[in-house]
Short mmCIF file of C-alpha atoms in Angstrom, two decimals:
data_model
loop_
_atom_site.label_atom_id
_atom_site.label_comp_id
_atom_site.label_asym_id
_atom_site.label_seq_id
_atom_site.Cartn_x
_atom_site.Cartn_y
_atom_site.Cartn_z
CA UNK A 1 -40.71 21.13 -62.93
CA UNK A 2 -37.03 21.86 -64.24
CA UNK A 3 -36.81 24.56 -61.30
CA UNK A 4 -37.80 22.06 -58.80
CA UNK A 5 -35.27 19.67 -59.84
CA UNK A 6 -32.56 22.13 -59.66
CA UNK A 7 -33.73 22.95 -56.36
CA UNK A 8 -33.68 19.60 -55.26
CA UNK A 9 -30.56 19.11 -56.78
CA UNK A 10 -28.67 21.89 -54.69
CA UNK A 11 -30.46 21.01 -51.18
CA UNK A 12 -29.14 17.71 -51.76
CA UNK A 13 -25.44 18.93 -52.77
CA UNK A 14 -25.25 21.21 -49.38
CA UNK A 15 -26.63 18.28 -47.58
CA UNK A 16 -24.08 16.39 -48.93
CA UNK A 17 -21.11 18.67 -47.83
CA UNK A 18 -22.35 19.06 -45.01
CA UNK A 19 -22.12 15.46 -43.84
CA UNK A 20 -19.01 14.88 -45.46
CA UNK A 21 -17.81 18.12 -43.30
CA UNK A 22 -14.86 16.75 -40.91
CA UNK A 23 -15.44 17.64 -37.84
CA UNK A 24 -12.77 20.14 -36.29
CA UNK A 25 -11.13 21.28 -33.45
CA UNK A 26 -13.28 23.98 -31.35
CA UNK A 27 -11.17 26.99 -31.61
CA UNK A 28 -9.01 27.66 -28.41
CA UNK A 29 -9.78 31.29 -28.13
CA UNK A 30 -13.19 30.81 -27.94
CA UNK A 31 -12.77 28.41 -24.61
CA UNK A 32 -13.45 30.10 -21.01
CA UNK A 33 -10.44 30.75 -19.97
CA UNK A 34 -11.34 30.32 -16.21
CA UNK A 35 -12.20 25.99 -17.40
CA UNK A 36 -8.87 24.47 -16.27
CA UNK A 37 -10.16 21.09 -16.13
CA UNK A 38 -13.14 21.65 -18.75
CA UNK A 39 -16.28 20.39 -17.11
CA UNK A 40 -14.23 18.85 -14.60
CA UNK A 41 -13.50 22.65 -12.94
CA UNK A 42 -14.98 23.39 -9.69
CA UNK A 43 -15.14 27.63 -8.73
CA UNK A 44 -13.69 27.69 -5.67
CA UNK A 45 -11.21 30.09 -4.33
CA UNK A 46 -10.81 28.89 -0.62
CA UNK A 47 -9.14 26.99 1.48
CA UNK A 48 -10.79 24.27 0.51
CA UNK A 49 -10.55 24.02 -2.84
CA UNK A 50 -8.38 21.12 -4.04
CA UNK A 51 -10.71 18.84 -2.02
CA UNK A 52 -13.64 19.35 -4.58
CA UNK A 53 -14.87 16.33 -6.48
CA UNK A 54 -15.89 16.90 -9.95
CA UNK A 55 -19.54 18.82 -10.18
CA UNK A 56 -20.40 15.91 -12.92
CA UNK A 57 -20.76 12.99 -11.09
CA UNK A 58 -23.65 10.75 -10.64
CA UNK A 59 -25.51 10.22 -7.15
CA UNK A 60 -23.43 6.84 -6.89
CA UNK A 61 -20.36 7.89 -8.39
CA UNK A 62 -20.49 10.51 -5.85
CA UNK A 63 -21.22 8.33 -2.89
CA UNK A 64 -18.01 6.20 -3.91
CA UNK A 65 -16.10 9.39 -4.07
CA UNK A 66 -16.61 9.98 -0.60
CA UNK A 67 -16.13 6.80 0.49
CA UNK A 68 -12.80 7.18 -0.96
CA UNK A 69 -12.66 10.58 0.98
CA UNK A 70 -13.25 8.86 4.29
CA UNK A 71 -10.40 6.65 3.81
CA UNK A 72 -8.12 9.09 2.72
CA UNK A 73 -8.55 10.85 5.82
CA UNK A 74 -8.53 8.10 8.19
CA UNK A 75 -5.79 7.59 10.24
CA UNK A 76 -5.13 3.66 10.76
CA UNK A 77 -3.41 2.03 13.72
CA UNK A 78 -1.15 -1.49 13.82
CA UNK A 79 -2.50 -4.84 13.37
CA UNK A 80 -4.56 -6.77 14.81
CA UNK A 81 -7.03 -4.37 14.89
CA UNK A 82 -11.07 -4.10 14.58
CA UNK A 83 -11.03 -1.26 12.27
CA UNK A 84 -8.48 0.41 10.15
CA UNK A 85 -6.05 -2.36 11.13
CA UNK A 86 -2.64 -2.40 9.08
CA UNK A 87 -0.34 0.44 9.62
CA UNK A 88 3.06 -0.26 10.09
CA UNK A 89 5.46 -1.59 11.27
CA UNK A 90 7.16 0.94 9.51
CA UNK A 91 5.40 3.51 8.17
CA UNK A 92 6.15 7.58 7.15
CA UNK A 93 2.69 8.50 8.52
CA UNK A 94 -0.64 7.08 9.66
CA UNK A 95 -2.65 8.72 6.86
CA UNK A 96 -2.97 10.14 3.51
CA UNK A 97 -4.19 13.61 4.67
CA UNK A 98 -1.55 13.32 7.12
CA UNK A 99 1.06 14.34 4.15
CA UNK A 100 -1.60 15.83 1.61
CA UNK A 101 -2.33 18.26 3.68
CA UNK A 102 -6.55 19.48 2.42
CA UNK A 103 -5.15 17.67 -0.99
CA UNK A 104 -2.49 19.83 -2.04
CA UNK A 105 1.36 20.02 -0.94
CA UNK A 106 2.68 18.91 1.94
CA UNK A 107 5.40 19.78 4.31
CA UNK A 108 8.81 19.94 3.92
CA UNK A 109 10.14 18.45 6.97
CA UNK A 110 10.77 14.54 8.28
CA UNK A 111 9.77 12.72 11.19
CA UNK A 112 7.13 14.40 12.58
CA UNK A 113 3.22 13.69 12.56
CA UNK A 114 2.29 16.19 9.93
CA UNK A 115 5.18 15.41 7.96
CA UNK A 116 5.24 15.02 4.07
CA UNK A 117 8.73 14.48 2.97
CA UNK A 118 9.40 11.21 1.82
CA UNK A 119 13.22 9.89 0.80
CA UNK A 120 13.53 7.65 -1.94
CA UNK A 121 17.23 5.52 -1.13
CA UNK A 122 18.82 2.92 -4.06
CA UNK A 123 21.96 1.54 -4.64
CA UNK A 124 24.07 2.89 -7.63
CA UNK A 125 23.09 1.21 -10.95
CA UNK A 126 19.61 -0.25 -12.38
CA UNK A 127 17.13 -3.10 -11.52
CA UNK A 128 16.10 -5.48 -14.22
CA UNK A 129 13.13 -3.46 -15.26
CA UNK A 130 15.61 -0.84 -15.80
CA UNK A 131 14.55 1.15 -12.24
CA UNK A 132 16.23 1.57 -9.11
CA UNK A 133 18.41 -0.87 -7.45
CA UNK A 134 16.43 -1.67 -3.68
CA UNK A 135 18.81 -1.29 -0.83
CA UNK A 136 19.26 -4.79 0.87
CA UNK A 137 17.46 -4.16 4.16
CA UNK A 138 15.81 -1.14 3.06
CA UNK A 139 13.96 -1.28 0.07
CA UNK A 140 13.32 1.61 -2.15
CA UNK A 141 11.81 4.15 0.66
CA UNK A 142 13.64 4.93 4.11
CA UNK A 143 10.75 4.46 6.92
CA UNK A 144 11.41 6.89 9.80
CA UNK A 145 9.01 5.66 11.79
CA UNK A 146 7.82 2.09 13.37
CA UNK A 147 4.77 0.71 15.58
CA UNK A 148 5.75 0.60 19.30
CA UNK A 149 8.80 -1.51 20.26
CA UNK A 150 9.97 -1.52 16.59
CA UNK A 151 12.84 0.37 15.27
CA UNK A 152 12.54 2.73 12.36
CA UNK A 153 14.90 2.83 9.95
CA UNK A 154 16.50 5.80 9.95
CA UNK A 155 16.67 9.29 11.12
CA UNK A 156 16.21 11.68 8.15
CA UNK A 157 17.58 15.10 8.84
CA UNK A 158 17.50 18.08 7.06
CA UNK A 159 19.41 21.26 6.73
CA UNK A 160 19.76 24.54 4.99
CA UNK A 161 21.98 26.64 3.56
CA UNK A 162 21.40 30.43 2.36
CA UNK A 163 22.47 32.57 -0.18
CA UNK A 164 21.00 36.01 -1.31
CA UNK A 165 20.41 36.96 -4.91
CA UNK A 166 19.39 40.31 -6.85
CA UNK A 167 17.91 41.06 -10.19
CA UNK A 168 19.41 43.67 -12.14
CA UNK A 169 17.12 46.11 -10.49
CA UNK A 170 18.73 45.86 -6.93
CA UNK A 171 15.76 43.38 -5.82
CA UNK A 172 16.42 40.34 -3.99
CA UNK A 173 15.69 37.56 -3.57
CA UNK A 174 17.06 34.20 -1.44
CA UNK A 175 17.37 30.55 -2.04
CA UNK A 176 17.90 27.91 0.70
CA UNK A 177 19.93 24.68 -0.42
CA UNK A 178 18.87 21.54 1.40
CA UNK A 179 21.21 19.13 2.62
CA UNK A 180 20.18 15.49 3.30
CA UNK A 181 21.42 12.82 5.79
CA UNK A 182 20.53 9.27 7.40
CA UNK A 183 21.48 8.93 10.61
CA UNK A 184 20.41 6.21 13.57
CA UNK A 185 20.54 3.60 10.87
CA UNK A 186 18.87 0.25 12.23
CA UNK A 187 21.65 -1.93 10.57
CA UNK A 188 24.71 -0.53 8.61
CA UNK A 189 24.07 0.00 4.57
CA UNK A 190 27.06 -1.50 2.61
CA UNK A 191 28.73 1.02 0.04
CA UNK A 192 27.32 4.15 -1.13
CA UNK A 193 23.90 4.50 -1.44
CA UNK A 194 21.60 7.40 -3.30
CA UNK A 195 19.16 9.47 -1.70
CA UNK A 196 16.30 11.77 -3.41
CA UNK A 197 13.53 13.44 -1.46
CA UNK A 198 10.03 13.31 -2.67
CA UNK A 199 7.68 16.27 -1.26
CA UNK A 200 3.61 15.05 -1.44
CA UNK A 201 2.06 16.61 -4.04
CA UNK A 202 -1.28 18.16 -4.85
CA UNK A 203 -3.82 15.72 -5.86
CA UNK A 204 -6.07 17.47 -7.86
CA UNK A 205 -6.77 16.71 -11.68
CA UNK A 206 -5.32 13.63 -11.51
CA UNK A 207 -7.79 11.91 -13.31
CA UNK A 208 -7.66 14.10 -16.48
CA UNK A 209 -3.97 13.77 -17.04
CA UNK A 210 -4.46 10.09 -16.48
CA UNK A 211 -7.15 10.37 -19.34
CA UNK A 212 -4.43 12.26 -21.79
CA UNK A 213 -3.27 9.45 -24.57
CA UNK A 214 0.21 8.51 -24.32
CA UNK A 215 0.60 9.01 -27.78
CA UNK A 216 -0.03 12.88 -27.13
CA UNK A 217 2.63 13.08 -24.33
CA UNK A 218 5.43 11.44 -26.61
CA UNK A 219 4.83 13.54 -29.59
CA UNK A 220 5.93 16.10 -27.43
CA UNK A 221 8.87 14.32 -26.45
CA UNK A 222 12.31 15.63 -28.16
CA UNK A 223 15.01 13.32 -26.40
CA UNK A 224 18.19 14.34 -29.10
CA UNK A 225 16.38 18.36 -29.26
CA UNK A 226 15.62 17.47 -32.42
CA UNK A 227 14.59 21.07 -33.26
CA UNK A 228 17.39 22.62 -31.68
CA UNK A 229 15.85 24.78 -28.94
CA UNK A 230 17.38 23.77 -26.36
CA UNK A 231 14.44 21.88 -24.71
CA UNK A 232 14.26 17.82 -25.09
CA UNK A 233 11.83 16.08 -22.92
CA UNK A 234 12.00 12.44 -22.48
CA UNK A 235 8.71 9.89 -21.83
CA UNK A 236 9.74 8.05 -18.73
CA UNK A 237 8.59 4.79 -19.02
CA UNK A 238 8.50 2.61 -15.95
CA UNK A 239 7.89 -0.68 -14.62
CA UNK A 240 4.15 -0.90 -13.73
CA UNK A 241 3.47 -3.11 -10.68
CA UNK A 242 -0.58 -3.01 -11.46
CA UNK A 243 -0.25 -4.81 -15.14
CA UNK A 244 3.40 -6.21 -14.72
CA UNK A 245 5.18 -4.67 -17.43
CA UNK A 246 6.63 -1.19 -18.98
CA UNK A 247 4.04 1.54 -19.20
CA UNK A 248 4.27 5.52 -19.79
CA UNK A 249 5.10 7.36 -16.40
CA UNK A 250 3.00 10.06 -15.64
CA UNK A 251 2.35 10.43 -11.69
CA UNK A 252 5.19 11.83 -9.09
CA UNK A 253 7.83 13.88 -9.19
CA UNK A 254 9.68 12.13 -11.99
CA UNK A 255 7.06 10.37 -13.44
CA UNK A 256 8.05 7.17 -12.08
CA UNK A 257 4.46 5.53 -11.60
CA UNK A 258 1.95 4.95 -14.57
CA UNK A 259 -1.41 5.23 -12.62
CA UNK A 260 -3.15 6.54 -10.14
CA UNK A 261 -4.07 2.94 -8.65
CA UNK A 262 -0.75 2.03 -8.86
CA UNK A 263 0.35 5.39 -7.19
CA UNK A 264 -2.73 4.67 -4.07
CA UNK A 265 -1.54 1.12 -3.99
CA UNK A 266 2.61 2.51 -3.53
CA UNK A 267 1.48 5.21 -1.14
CA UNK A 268 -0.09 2.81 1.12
CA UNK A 269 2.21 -0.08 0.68
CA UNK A 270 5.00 2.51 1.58
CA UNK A 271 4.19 5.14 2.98
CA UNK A 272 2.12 3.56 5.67
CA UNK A 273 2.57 -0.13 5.74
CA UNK A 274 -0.44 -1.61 4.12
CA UNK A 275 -0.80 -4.44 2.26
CA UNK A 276 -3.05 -4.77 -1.07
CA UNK A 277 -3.37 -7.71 -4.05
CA UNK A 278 -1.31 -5.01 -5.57
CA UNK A 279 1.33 -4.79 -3.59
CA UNK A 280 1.00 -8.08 -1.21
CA UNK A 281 4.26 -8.19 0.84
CA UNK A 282 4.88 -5.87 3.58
CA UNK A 283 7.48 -2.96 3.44
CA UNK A 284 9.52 -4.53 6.43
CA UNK A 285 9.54 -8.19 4.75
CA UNK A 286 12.90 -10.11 5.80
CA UNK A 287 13.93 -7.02 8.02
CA UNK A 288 14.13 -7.10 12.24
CA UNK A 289 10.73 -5.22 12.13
CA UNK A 290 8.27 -7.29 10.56
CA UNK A 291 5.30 -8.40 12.16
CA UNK A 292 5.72 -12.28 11.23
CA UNK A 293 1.43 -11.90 11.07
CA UNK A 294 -0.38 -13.71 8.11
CA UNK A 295 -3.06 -11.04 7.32
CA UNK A 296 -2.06 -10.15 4.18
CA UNK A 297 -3.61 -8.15 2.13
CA UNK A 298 -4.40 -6.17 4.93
CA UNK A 299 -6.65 -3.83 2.63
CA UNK A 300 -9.46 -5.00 0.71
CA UNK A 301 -9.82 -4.14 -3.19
CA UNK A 302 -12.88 -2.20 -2.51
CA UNK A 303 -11.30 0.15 0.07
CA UNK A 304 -8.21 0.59 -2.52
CA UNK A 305 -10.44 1.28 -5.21
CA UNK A 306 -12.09 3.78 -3.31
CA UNK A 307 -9.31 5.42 -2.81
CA UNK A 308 -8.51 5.52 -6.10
CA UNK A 309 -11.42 6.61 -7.32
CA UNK A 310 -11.39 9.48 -5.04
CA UNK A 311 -7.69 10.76 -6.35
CA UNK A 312 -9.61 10.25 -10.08
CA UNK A 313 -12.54 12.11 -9.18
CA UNK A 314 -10.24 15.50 -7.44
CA UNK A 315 -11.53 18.44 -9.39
CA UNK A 316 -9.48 21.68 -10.63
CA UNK A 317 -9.99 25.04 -9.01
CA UNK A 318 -11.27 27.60 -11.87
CA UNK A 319 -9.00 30.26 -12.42
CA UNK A 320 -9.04 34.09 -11.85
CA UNK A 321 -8.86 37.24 -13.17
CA UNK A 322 -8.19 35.85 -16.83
CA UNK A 323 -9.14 39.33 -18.33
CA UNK A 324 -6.83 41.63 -15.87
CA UNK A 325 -4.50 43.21 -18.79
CA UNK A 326 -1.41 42.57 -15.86
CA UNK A 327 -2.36 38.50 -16.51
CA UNK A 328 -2.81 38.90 -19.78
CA UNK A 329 0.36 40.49 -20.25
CA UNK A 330 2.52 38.12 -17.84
CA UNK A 331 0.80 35.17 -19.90
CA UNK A 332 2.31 36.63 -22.93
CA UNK A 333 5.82 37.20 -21.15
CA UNK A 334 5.42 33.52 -19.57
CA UNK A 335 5.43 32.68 -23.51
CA UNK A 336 8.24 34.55 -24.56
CA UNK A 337 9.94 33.37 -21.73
CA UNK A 338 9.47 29.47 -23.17
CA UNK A 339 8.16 28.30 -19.91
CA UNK A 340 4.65 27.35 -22.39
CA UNK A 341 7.48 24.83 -24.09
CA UNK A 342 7.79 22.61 -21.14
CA UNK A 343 4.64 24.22 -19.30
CA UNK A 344 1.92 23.36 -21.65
CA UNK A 345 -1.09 25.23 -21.44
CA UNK A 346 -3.61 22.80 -23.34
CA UNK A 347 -3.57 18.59 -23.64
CA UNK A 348 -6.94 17.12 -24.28
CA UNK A 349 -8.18 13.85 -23.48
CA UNK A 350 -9.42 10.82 -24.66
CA UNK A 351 -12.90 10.04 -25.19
CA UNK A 352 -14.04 7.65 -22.85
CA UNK A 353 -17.89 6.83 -23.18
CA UNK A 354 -18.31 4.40 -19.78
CA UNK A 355 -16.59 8.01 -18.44
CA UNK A 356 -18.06 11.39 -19.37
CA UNK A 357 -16.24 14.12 -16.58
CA UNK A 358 -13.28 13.41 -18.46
CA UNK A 359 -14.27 12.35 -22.08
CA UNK A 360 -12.51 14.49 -24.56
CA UNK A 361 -11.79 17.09 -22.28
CA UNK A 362 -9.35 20.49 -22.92
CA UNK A 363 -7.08 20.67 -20.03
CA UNK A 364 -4.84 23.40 -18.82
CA UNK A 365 -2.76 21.61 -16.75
CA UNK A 366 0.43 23.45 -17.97
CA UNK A 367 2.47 20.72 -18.14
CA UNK A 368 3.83 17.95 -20.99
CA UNK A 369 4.29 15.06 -18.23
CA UNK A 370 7.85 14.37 -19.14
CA UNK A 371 10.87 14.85 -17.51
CA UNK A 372 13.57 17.36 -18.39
CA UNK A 373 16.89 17.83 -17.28
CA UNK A 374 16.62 20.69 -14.66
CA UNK A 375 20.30 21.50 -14.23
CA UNK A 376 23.00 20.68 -11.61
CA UNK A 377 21.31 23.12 -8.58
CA UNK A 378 17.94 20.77 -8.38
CA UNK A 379 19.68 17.21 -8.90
CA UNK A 380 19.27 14.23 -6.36
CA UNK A 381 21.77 12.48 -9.09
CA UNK A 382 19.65 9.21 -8.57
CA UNK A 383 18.29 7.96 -11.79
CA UNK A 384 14.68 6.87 -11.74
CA UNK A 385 14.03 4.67 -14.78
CA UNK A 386 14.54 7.08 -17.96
CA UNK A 387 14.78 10.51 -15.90
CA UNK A 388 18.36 11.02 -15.01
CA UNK A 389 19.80 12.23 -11.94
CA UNK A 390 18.60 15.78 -12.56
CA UNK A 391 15.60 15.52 -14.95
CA UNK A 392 12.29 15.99 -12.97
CA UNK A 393 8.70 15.88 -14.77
CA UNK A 394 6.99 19.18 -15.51
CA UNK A 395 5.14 19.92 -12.57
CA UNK A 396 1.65 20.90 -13.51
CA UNK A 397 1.12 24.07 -12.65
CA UNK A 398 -3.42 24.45 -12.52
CA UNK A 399 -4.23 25.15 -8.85
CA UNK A 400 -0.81 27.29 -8.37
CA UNK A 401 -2.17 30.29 -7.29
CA UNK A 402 -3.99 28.73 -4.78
CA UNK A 403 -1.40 27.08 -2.89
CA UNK A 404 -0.85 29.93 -0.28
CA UNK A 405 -4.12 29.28 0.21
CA UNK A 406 -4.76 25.80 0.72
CA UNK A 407 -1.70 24.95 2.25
CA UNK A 408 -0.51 28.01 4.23
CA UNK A 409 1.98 28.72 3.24
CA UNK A 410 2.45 27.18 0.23
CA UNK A 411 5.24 25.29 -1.01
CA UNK A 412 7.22 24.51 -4.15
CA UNK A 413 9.62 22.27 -6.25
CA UNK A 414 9.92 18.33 -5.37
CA UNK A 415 11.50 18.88 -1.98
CA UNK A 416 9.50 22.27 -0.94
CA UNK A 417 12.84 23.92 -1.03
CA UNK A 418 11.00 27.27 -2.38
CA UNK A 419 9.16 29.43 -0.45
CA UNK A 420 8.17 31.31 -3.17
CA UNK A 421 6.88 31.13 -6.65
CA UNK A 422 10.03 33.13 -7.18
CA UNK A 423 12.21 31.23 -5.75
CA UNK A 424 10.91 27.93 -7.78
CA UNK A 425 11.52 30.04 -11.03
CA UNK A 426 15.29 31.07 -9.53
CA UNK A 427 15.88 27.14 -9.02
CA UNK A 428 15.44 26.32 -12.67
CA UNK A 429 18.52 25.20 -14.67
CA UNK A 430 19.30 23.10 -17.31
CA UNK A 431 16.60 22.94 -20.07
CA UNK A 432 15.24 25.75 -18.32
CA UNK A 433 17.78 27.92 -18.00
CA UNK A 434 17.12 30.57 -20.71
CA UNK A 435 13.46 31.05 -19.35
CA UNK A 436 15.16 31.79 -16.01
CA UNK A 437 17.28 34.27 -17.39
CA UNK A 438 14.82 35.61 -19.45
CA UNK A 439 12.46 36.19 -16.52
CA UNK A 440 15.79 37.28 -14.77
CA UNK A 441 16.12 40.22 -17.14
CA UNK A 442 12.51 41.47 -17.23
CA UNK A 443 12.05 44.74 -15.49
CA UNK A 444 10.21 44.71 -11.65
CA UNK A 445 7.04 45.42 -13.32
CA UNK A 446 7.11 42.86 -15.96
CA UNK A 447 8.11 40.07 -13.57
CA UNK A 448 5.41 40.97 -11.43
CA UNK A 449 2.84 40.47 -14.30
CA UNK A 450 4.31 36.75 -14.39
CA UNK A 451 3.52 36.22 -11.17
CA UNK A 452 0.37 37.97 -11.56
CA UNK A 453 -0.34 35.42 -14.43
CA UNK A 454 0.74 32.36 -11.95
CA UNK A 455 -1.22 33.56 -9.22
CA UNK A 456 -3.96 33.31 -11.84
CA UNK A 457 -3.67 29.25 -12.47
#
């Protein structure tokens, strides 16, 4: 009887540690490397493969996905109209694929139909939300096009400037400078005014960084450097026309917009003329061009939602080749280098019950979303809320290797002034400078492992 007890006695003790056992954090080496978005990743290698949706979703979830996918893709013409009525009557382009070219980068050039270069124009100085000051006349976003008998805003033209390079073993390399001008203004802008280009970006993941808790993004934040390394990082927090107040920045090329329905709602509102309960007032209000029509919002909630569900529900390509020793070994120089400071490998989400595909997720996007001062050479010098005239968010890099690919050729930086993945890493400065040098220095065969690594994402 005494043995039983004792037995007894110890089942119950391991039972005991065993539920009070916290629970712990899955050890990172024993992830697939090749799950960049977790069970959000998609293993596709084509063309085609930042158009994906996630491989999780439910039979309805799915069918509002590609309702979102429709729209996305349809091009919409100037009001009144039966269908797809709206656009204009100034507008950058007539669609979203028409700048997110099969959901990744666009092009870098202005004013034509297949365009995806957007400029950004504000007056010196800050709004009272602590943004951009809007042009009188203008608005935040030069329009370089207009429905028929309507004047666009402005000409945007773009030029380029050369200069060759060489790492220390003879090899070179060039970088084109891009210069920016307005010309065929529709009425004359008072004083100085700022410019900044915005290339479109890839859409894919954008759900799962959305997921990512703000309080994981500002605990990497290090605005005074802090730890003395040379790398800060500042949480840009913005004014958030959705909720109408200050929220974490996380979406575009210096984190200026704190959703993804707030980033639809801008993109359409802007970018093509369409009006939403989120954005009611037409781009050309109070200028020559408006329409003087009383149809707004000229898009319903469902169709924006749609829309937005569709940029939530963008899957991330798998990667490739994570056991080549040539990755594994420009992984480990990408390291050294610091690029993992800024570029960071692994973020994990929030659990979301009503939301499985990205419940508590590990990410790789390789990024911190927040901004960082990138040095003098990739500087529009026109502050954006908290990032500064030449601090641009940490562009995720997941799907890099793919761009080539998808978007033929591929593209890089906020303006798509690299044509290379070596010519993005030659354009860092600032915070970033030492990684540049470092991967300056490396021999031919260990800078080709980093791009091997890159090529990898």
């Amino acid at each position: 009887m005494k043995k039983f007890k004792i037995t007894g006695f110890l089942a119950l003790l391991v039972l005991f540690l065993v539920e009070c056992q916290k629970s712990a954090v899955f050890p990172e080496d024993q992830y697939d490397e090749r799950l960049s978005a977790g069970v959000a990743t998609v293993f596709d290698a084509t063309s085609k493969a930042f158009g994906a949706a996630f491989p999780t979703l439910s039979t309805y979830d799915e069918y509002v996905h590609e309702k979102g996918d429709q729209v996305f893709s349809q091009t919409f013409v100037t009001a009144p109209a039966p269908i797809h009525s709206g656009l204009g009557p100034l507008f950058n382009n007539t669609s979203c694929e028409s700048c997110h070219h099969n959901d990744g980068i666009g092009l870098p050039t202005a004013g034509d139909n297949r365009s995806s270069l957007l400029m950004r124009i504000s007056l010196p100085g800050t709004d009272e939300h602590g943004g951009p000051v809007a042009v009188p006349g203008y608005g935040l976003q030069v329009q370089d096009k207009a429905a028929y008998g309507k004047q666009p805003e402005a000409k945007v033209n773009l030029t380029y400037t050369y200069q060759s390079y060489s790492f220390d073993d003879g090899e070179e390399y060039n970088l084109r400078t891009p210069i920016y001008t307005l010309s065929n203004l529709y009425t004359p802008i008072s004083g100085s005014y700022l410019l900044s280009p915005r290339l479109a970006p890839p859409m894919i993941g954008l759900g799962l960084l959305e997921a990512v808790p703000e309080s994981v993004i500002v605990a990497y934040a290090d605005p005074n450097d802090a730890n003395g390394d040379g790398i800060k990082g500042v949480a840009n927090y913005v004014w958030d026309v959705t909720t109408k107040s200050i929220q974490l920045g996380r979406f575009g090329w210096k984190a200026n917009t704190a959703s993804i329905v707030t980033q639809v709602a801008t993109a359409f509102n802007q970018d093509m003329g369409l009006t939403s309960t989120i954005l009611p007032v037409e781009n050309s209000y109070g200028q020559a061009q408006d329409d003087g029509l009383k149809d707004d919002p000229e898009l319903p909630d469902s169709t924006l939602n749609a829309v937005k569900f569709y940029a939530q529900t963008l899957s991330v390509p798998a990667r490739r080749n994570v056991t080549d020793a040539t990755v594994k070994r420009g992984q480990q120089l990408f390291m050294l280098a610091k690029c993992g400071t800024c570029h960071r490998k692994t973020l994990i989400t929030r659990v979301n019950v009503a939301f499985p595909a990205i419940s508590n997720q590990v990410i790789h996007p390789y990024s911190d979303l927040l901004v960082h001062n990138m040095g003098p050479g990739l500087a529009d010098n026109r502050p954006d809320f908290k990032a500064d005239g030449q601090s641009w968010r940490t562009a995720p890099l997941w799907g890099l290797g793919l761009y080539e690919k998808v978007n033929n050729p591929g593209y890089y930086l906020h303006d798509g002034r690299a044509r290379t993945i070596v010519e993005a890493i030659m354009w860092h400065g600032g915070e970033a400078e030492q990684s540049k040098v470092y991967y300056a220095h490396l021999s031919k065969t260990d800078r080709d492992a980093v791009l091997k690594f890159l090529y990898s994402l």
